[in-house]
Coordinates of C-alpha atoms in Angstrom, one line a residue:
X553 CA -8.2 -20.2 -32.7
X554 CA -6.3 -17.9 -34.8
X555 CA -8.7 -14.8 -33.1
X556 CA -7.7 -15.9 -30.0
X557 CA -3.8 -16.1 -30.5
X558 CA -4.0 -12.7 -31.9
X559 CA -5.6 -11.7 -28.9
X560 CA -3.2 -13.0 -26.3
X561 CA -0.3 -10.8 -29.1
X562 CA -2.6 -7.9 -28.9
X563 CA -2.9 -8.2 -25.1
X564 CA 0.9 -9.1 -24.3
X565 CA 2.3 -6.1 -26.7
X566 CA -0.1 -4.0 -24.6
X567 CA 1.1 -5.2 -21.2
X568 CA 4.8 -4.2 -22.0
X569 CA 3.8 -1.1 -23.7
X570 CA 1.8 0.0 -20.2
X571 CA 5.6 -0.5 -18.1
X572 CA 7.3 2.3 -17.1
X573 CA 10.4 2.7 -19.5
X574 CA 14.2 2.2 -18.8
X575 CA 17.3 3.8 -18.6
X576 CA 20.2 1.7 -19.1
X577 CA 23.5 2.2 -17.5
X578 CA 27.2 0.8 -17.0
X579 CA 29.4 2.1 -14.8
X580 CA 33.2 1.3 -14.3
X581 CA 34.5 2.8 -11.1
X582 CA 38.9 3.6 -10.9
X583 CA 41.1 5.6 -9.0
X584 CA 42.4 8.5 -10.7
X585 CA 44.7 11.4 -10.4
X586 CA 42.8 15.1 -10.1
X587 CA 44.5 18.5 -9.1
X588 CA 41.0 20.6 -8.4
X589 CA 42.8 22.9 -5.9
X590 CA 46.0 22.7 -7.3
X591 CA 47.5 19.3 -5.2
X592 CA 47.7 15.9 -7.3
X593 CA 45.5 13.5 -5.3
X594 CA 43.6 10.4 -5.7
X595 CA 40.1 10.2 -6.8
X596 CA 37.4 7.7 -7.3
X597 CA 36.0 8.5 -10.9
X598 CA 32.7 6.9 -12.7
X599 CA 33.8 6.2 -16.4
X600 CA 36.3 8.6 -15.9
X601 CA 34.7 11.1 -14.6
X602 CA 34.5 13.4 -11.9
X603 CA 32.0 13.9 -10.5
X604 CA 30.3 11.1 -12.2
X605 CA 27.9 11.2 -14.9
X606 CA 24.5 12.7 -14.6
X607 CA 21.3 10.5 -14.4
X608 CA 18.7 12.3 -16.2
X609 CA 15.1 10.3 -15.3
X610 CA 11.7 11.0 -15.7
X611 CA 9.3 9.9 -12.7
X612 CA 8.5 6.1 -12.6
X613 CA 11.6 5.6 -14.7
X614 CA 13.5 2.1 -14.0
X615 CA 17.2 2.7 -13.9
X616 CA 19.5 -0.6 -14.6
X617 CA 22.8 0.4 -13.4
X618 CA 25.5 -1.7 -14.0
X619 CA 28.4 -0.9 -11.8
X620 CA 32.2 -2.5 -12.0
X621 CA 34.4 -1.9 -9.1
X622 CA 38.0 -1.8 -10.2
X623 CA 39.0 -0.2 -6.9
X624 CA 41.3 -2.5 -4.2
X625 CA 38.7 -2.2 -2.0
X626 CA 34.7 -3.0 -1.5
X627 CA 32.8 -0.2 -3.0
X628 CA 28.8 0.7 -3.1
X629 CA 26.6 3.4 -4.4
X630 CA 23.8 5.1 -2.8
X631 CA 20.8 7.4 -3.9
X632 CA 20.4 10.4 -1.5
X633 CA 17.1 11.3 -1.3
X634 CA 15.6 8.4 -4.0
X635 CA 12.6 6.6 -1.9
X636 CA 13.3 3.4 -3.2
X637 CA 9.6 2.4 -2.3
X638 CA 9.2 -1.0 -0.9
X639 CA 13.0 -1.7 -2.6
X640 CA 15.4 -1.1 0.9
X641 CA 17.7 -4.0 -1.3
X642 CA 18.6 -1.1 -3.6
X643 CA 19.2 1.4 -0.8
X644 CA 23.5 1.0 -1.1
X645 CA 24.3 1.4 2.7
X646 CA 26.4 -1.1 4.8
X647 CA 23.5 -1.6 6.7
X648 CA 21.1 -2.6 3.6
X649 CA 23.9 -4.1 1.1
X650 CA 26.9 -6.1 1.0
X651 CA 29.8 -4.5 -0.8
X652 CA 30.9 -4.7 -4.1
X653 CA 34.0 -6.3 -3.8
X654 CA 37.0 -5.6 -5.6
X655 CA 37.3 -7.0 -9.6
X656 CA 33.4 -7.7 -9.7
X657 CA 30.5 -6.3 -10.6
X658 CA 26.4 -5.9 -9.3
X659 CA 23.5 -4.5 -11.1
X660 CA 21.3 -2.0 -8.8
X661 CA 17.7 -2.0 -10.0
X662 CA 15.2 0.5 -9.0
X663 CA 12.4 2.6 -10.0
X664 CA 11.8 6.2 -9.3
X665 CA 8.4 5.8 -8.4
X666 CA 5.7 8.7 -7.8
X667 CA 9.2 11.3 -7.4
X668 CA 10.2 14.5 -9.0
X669 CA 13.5 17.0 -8.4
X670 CA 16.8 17.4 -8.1
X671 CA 19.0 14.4 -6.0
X672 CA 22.4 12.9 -6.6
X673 CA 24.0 9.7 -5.5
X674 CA 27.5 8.8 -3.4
X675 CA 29.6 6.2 -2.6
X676 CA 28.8 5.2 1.2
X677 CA 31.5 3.1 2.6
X678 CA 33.8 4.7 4.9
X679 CA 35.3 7.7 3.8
X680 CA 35.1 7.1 0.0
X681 CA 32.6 10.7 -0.2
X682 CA 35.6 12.5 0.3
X683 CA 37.1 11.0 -2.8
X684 CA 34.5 11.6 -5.2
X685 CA 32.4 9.0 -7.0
X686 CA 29.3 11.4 -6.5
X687 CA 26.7 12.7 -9.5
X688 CA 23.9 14.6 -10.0
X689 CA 20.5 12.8 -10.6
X690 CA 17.6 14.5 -11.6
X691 CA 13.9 13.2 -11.9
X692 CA 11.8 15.2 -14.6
X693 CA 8.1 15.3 -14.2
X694 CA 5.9 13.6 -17.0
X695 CA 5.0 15.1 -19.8
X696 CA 0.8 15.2 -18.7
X697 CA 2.0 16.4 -15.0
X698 CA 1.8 20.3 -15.0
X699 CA 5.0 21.7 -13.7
X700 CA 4.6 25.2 -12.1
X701 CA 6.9 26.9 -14.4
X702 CA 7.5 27.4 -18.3
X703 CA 10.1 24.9 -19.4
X704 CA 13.6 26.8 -19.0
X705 CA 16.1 27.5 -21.9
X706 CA 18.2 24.7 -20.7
X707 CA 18.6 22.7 -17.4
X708 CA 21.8 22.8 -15.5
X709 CA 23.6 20.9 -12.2
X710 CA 25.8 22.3 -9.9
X711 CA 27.2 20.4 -7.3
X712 CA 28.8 22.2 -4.8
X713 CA 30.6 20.5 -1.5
X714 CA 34.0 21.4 1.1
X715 CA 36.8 19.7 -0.4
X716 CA 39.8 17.8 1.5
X717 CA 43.3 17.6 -0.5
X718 CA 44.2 14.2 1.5
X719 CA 43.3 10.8 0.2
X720 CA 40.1 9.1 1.6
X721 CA 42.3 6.2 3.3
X722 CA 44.5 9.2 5.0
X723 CA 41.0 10.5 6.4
X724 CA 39.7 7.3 7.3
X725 CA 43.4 6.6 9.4
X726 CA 42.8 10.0 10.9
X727 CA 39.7 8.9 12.5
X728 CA 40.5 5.8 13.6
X729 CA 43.3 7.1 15.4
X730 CA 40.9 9.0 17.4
X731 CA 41.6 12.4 15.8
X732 CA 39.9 15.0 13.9
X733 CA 40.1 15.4 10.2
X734 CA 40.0 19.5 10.8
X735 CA 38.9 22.0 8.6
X736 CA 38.7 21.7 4.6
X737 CA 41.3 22.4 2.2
X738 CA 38.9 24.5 0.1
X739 CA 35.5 24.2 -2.2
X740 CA 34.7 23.4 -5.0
X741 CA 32.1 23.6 -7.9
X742 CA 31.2 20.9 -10.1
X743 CA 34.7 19.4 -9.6
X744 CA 36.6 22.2 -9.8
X745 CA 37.4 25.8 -7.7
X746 CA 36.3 27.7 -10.7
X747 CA 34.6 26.8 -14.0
X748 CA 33.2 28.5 -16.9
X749 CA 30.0 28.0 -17.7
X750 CA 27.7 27.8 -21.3
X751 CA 25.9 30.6 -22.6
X752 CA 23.1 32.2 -21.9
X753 CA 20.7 33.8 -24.0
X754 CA 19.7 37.6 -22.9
X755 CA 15.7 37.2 -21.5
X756 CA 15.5 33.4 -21.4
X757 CA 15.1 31.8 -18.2
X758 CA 17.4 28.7 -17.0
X759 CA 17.2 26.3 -14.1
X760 CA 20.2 25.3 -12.2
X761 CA 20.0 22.4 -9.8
X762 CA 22.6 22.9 -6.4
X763 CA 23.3 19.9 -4.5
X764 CA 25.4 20.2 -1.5
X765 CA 27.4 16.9 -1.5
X766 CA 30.5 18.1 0.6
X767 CA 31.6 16.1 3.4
X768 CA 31.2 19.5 6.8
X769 CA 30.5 22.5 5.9
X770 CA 27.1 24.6 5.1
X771 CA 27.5 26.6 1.9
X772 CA 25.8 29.9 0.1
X773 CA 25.0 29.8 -3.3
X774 CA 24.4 33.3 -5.2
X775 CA 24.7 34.7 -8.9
X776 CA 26.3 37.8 -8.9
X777 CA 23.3 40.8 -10.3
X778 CA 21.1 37.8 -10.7
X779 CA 18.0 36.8 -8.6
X780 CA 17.1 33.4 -8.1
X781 CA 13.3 32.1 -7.5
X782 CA 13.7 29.1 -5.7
X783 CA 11.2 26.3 -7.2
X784 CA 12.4 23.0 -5.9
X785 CA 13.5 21.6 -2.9
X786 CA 14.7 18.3 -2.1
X787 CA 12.0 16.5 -4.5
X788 CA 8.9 19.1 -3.5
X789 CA 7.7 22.2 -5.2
X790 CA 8.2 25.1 -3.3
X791 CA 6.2 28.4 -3.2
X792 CA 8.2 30.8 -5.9
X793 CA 10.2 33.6 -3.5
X794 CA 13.1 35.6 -5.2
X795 CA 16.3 35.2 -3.5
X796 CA 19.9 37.0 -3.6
X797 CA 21.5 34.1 -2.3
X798 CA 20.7 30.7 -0.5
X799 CA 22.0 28.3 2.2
X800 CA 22.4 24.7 1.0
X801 CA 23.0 22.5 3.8
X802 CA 25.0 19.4 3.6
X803 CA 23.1 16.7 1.3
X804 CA 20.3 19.2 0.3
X805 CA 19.5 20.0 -3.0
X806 CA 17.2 22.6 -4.4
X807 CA 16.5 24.3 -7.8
X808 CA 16.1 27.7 -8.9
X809 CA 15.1 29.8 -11.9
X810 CA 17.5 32.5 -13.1
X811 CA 16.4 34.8 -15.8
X812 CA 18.9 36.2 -18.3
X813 CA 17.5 39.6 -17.5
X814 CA 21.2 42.0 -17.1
X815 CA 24.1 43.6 -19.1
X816 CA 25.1 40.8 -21.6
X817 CA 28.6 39.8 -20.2
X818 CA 29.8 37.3 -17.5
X819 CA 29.0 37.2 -13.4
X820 CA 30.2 35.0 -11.1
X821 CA 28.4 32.5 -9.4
X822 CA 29.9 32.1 -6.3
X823 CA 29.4 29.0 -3.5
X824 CA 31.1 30.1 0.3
X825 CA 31.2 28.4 3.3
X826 CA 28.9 29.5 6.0
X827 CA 29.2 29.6 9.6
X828 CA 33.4 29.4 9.8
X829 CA 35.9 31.6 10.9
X830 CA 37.8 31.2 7.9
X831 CA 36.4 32.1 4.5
X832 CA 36.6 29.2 1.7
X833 CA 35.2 30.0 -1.7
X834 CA 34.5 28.6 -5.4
X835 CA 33.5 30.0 -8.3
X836 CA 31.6 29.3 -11.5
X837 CA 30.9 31.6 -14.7
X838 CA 27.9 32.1 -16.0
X839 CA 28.1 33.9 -19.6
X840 CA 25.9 35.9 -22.0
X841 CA 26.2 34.4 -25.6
X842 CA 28.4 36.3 -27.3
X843 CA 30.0 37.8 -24.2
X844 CA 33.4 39.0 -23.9
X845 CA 33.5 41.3 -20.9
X846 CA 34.7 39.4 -18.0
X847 CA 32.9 39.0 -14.8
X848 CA 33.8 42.2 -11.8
X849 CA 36.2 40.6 -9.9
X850 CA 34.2 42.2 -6.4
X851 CA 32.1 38.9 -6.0
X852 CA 29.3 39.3 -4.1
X853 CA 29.1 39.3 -0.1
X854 CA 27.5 36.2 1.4
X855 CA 25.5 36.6 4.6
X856 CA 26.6 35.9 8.1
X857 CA 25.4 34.6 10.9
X858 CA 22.8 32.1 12.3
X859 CA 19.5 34.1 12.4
X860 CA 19.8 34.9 8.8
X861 CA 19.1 31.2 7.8
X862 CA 16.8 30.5 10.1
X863 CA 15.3 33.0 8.7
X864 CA 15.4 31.9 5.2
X865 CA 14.6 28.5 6.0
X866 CA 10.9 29.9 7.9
X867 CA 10.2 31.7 4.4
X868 CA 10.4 27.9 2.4
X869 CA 7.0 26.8 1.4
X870 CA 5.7 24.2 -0.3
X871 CA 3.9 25.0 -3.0
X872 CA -0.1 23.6 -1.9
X873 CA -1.1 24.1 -5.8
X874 CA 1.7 22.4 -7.9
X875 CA 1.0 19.2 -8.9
X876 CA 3.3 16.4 -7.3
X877 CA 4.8 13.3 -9.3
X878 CA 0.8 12.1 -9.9
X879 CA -1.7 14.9 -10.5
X880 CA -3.2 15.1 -7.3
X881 CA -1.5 18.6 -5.5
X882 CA 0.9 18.2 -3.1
X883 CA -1.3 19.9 -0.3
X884 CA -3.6 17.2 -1.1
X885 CA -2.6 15.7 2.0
X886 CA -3.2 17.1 5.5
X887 CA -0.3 16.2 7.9
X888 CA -0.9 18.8 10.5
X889 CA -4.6 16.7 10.6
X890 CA -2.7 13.2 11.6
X891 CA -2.8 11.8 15.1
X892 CA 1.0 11.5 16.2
X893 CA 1.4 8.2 17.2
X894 CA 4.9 8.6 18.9
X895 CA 7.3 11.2 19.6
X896 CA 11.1 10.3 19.2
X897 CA 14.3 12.2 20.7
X898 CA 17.5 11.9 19.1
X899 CA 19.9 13.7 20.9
X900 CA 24.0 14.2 19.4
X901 CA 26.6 13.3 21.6
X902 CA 30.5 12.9 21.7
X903 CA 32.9 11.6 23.5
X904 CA 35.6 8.9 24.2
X905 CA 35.8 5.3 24.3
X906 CA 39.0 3.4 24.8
X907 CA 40.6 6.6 24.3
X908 CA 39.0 7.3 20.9
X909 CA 36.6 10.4 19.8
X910 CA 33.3 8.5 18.8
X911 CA 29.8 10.2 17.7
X912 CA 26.7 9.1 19.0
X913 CA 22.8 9.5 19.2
X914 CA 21.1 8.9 22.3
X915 CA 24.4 7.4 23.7
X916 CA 25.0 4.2 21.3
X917 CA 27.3 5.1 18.6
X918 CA 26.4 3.3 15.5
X919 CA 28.9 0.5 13.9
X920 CA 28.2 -1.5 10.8
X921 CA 27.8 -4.9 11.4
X922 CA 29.8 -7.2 8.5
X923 CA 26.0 -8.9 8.1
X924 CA 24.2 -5.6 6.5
X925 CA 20.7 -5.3 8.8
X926 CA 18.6 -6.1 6.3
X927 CA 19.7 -9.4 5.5
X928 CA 20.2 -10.5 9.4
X929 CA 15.9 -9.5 9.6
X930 CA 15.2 -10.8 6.5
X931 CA 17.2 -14.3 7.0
X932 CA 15.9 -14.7 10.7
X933 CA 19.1 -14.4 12.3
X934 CA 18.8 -10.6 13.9
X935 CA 19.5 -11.7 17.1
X936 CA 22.6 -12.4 16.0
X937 CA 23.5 -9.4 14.4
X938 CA 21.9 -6.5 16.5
X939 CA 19.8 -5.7 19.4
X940 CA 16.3 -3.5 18.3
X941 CA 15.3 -0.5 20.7
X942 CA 18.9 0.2 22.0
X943 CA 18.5 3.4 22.5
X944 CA 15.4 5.0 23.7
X945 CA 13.2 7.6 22.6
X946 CA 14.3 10.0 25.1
X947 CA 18.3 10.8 25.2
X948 CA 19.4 9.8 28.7
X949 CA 21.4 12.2 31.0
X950 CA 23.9 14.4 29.8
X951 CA 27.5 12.8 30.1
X952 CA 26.2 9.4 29.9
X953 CA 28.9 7.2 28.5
X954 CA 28.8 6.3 24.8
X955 CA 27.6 2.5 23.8
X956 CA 29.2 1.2 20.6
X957 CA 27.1 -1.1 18.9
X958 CA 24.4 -1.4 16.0
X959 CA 22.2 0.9 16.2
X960 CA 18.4 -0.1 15.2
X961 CA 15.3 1.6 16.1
X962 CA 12.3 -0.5 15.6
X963 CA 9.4 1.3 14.0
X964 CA 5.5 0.3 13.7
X965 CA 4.3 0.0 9.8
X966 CA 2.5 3.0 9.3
X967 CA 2.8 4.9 12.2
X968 CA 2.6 8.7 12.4
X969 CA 5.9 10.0 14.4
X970 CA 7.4 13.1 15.5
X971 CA 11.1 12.8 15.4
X972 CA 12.8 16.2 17.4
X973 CA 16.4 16.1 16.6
X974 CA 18.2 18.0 19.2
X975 CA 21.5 19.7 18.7
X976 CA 23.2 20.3 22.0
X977 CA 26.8 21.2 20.5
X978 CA 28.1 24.5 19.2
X979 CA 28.3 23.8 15.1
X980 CA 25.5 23.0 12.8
X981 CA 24.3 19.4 12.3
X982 CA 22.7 18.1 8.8
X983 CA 20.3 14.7 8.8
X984 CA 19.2 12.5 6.5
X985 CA 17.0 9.8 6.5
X986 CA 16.8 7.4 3.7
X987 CA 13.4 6.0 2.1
X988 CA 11.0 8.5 2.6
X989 CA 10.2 12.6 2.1
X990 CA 9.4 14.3 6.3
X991 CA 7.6 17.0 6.8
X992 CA 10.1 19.6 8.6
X993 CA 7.6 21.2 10.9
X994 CA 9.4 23.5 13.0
X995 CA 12.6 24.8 14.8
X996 CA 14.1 26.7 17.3
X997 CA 16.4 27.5 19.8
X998 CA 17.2 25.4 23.1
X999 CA 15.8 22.4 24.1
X1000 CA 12.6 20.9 22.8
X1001 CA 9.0 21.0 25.0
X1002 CA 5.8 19.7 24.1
X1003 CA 4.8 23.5 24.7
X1004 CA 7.4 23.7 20.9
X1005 CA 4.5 22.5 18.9
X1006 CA 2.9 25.5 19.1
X1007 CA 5.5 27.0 17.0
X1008 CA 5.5 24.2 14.0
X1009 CA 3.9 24.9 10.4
X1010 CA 1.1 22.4 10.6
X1011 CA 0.0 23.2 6.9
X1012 CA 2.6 24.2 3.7
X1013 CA 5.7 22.9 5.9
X1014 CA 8.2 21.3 3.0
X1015 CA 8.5 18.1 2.4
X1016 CA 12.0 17.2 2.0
X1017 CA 14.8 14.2 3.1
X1018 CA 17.5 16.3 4.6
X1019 CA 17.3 19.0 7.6
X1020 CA 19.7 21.1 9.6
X1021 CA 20.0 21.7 13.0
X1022 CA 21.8 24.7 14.3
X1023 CA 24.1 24.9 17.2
X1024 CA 22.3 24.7 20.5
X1025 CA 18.7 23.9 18.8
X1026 CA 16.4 21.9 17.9
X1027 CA 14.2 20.7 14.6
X1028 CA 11.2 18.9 14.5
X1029 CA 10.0 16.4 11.5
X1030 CA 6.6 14.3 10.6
X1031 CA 5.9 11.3 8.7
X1032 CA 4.3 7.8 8.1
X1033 CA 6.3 4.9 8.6
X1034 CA 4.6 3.4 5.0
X1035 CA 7.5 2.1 3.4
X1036 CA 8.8 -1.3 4.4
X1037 CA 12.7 -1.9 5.1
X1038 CA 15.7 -1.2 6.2
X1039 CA 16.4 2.8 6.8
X1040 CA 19.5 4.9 7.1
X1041 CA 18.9 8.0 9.6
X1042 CA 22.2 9.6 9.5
X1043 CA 24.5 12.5 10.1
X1044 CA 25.3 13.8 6.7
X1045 CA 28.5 15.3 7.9
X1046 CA 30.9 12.5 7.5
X1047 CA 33.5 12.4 10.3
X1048 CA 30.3 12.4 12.5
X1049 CA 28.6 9.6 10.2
X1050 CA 32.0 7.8 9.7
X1051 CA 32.0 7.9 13.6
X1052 CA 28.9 6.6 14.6
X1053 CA 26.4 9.2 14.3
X1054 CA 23.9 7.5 12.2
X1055 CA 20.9 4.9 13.2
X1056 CA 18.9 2.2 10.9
X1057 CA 14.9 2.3 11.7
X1058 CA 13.4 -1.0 11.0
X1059 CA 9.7 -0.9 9.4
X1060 CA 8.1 -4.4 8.7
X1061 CA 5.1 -5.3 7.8
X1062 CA 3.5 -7.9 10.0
X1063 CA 2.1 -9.2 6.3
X1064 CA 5.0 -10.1 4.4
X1065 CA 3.4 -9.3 1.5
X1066 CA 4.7 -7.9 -1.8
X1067 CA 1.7 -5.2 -1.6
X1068 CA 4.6 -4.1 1.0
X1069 CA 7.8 -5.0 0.0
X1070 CA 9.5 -7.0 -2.8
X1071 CA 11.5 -10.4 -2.7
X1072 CA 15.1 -10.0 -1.8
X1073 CA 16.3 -10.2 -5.5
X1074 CA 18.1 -12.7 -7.0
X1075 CA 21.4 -11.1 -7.5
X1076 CA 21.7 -9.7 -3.9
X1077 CA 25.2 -10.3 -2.9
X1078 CA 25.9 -12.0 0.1
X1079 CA 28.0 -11.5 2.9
X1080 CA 28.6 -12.0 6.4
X1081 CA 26.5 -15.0 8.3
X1082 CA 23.8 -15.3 5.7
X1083 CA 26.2 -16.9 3.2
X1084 CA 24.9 -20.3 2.4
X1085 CA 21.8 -20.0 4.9
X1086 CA 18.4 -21.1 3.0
X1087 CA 16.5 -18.4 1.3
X1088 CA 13.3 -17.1 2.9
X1089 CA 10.3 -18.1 1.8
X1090 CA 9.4 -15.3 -0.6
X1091 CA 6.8 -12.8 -0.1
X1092 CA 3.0 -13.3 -1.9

């Protein structure tokens, strides 16, 4: 008897000891007063902080994350770029969660399953990006997963994003009065316009994470004398090119490998807006140990025009040999092999309605629903809430009139599909879609044919969450609907997202099982016409 209660110890000690570990956090989220180009404003800060603090995770990592909103309004976080497999409850969009309301507190949940690289999180609701509330998160890979580099000297973020001087609720009244919130004030690096830096040791290599998280505008990143070998790219390995600079598109992220290889003194690193007629500009330091030669104050040129990063982007690889978050290599598998089951248009519009600029794909211009998505499917009541398939996959006829209305696009459960976003206006367009890693295939200039396909990368394409789509053009991405939810496909550029430009794809699997999805979970906050509704049966 005594054997076999030492067993069952033995056996349970060895069950917790086999989970993946955690990372506990709490978070209380305030306004604030910040000056970062020089005009007092308010801010939404994490613990005091802006940006907020840094989540440093290792893959399969469950993060506990405690947040308090102490704002006067309904606040909620989101993960841009984190998969949150078979989890959509932990997503943080209106159309996945209710809001955190004012004076309370929820506990997000999630585990960064089978991911590596460099990602951040922001708050989602309305214009609140613009305010701050936004962090770095990284995802290290396991100690027995080879990484295809030496370990660097040290490991740095740098978030880099346009910057507006006017307070979120000025922005948001902006928009709703129909007009544009025009150009920003300014950039900035890691919260401020210009920031010294730690220092770096002559011949030792570092890695600096950039994440774009402004709100419009494209930006190039570049160390003045320095090259940079790009390694990372929104969660995938990349094969190692040298670069003098680099475009980071709105809610990319990528990491690169700087050796401390020149005269021992300062240079700048420099982050400019690309692809305006005005000339916006923040700098960082980075610094020699020891150094006390300032940087040259001629920073260095960034490039111009359109052709240049296309060019750059053709010349990203993903790196076939490099492990991935499990030790099979991430050209392990063959998506240029896979049948495509569907092929989906998703063409921008603008235009008015009663009077008012709105933002559209495929003619319905997205609005959020006070029942998130998500809990109108999972509750029964989606007829209610929102219409599936109202749009279709081809964009109708230019100058169609917009549609306001929640947009949801119903997709089989692991079906192959081509998505061709096309870009029909004169400025560049970033999207994101939440949930899963794409295969960006191809691009190119015009309008999109079947005959386009011949142009795609059908083999070491990079798989990544966020793409751009220059003026007048088009870009192509690949994947398996596999992961089960409730997904936000969205402009990244907020005045467009904040005016409808966004979409929610649907993917359920016909088994309700939890080999699919997990139960809603207990502390899910409820809003809209769920509240006191019976709970689903759960999932087995």
């Amino acid at each position: 008897m005594a054997l076999l209660a030492l067993l069952s110890t033995l056996l349970a000690l060895s069950a917790v000891r086999a989970e993946d570990p955690y990372l506990f956090f709490t978070w209380n989220v305030t306004y604030g007063t910040i000056a970062p180009l020089g005009v007092p404003q308010q801010a939404i800060l994490i613990n005091g902080q802006f940006p907020g603090p840094n989540i440093n995770s290792t893959t399969n990592n469950n993060i506990v994350l405690n947040v308090f909103n102490n704002l006067d309004e309904p606040f909620l976080l989101t993960w841009n770029g984190i998969q949150q497999r078979k989890n959509s409850w932990q997503d943080g969009m209106p159309g996945t969660n209710c809001p955190i309301p004012p004076g309370t507190n929820y506990t997000y949940h999630f585990q960064v399953k089978d991911q590596i690289g460099s990602f951040f999180y922001f708050p989602s609701l309305g214009m609140h990006r613009a305010a701050g509330g936004f962090g770095g998160l990284r995802i290290n890979s396991r100690l027995l997963i080879p990484v295809p580099f030496d370990d660097p000297a040290d490991d740095y973020t740098v978030l880099i994003g346009d910057w507006y001087t006017k307070s979120h609720k000025v922005l948001a009244g902006i928009l709703d009065a129909g007009r544009s919130i025009g150009n920003p004030a300014g950039v900035l690096m890691n919260g401020l316009s210009g920031k010294d830096a730690t220092g770096k040791e002559a011949g030792k290599t570092y890695r600096y994470r950039i994440c774009n998280v402004g709100l419009k505008l494209s930006l190039n990143f570049r160390i003045q004398g320095h090259l940079m070998k790009l390694v990372e790219m929104d969660g995938s390995h990349t094969v190692q090119n040298d670069y003098e600079s680099l475009d980071v598109h709105v809610g990319q992220c990528l990491s690169v490998l700087v050796t401390a290889n020149q005269e021992p003194k300062d240079y700048y690193m420099v982050a400019s807006t690309r692809f305006t007629k005005y000339m916006r500009t923040a700098t960082g330091v980075a610094r020699y140990a020891g150094s006390k030669v300032p940087p040259s104050p001629e920073l260095p040129a960034g490039p111009v025009g359109w052709a240049w990063s296309f060019n750059q982007w053709r010349s990203f690889r993903w790196n076939l040999t490099a492990s991935a978050a499990r030790p099979n290599p991430q050209g392990s598998y063959h998506y240029g092999s896979i049948n495509i089951t569907r092929t989906i248009k998703l063409a921008s519009s603008v235009g008015l309605v009663n009077g008012k600029r709105r933002f559209g794909l495929n003619g319905v211009s997205h609005v959020d629903s006070p029942t998130p998505l998500k809990l109108a499917e999972y509750y029964g009541i989606s007829g209610k809430v929102f219409k599936y398939d109202s749009i279709g996959d081809e964009p109708p006829a230019s100058g169609a009139s917009i549609t306001v209305a929640p947009n949801v696009l119903n997709a089989t459960y692991r079906d192959y599909i081509e998505i061709i976003l096309e870009n029909p206006e004169r400025s560049i367009q970033c999207y994101h879609l939440d949930g899963y890693s794409f295969f960006a295939a191809g691009m190119g200039h015009g309008k999109w044919t079947p005959a386009s396909r011949r142009t795609y990368n059908l083999l070491d394409a990079v798989s990544r969450h966020t793409i751009q789509v220059y003026p007048r053009s088009w870009s192509a991405i690949m994947l398996t609907f596999d992961n089960a939810g409730m997904w936000s496909l969205r402009s990244e550029l907020w005045e467009r997202h904040y005016l409808g430009q966004q979409l929610y794809v649907s993917v359920v699997s016909p088994a309700r099982s939890l080999r699919d999805e997990y139960n809603m979970p207990d502390n899910t906050l409820l809003c809209g016409d769920v509240v006191g509704l019976p709970k689903p049966p759960s999932y087995v």
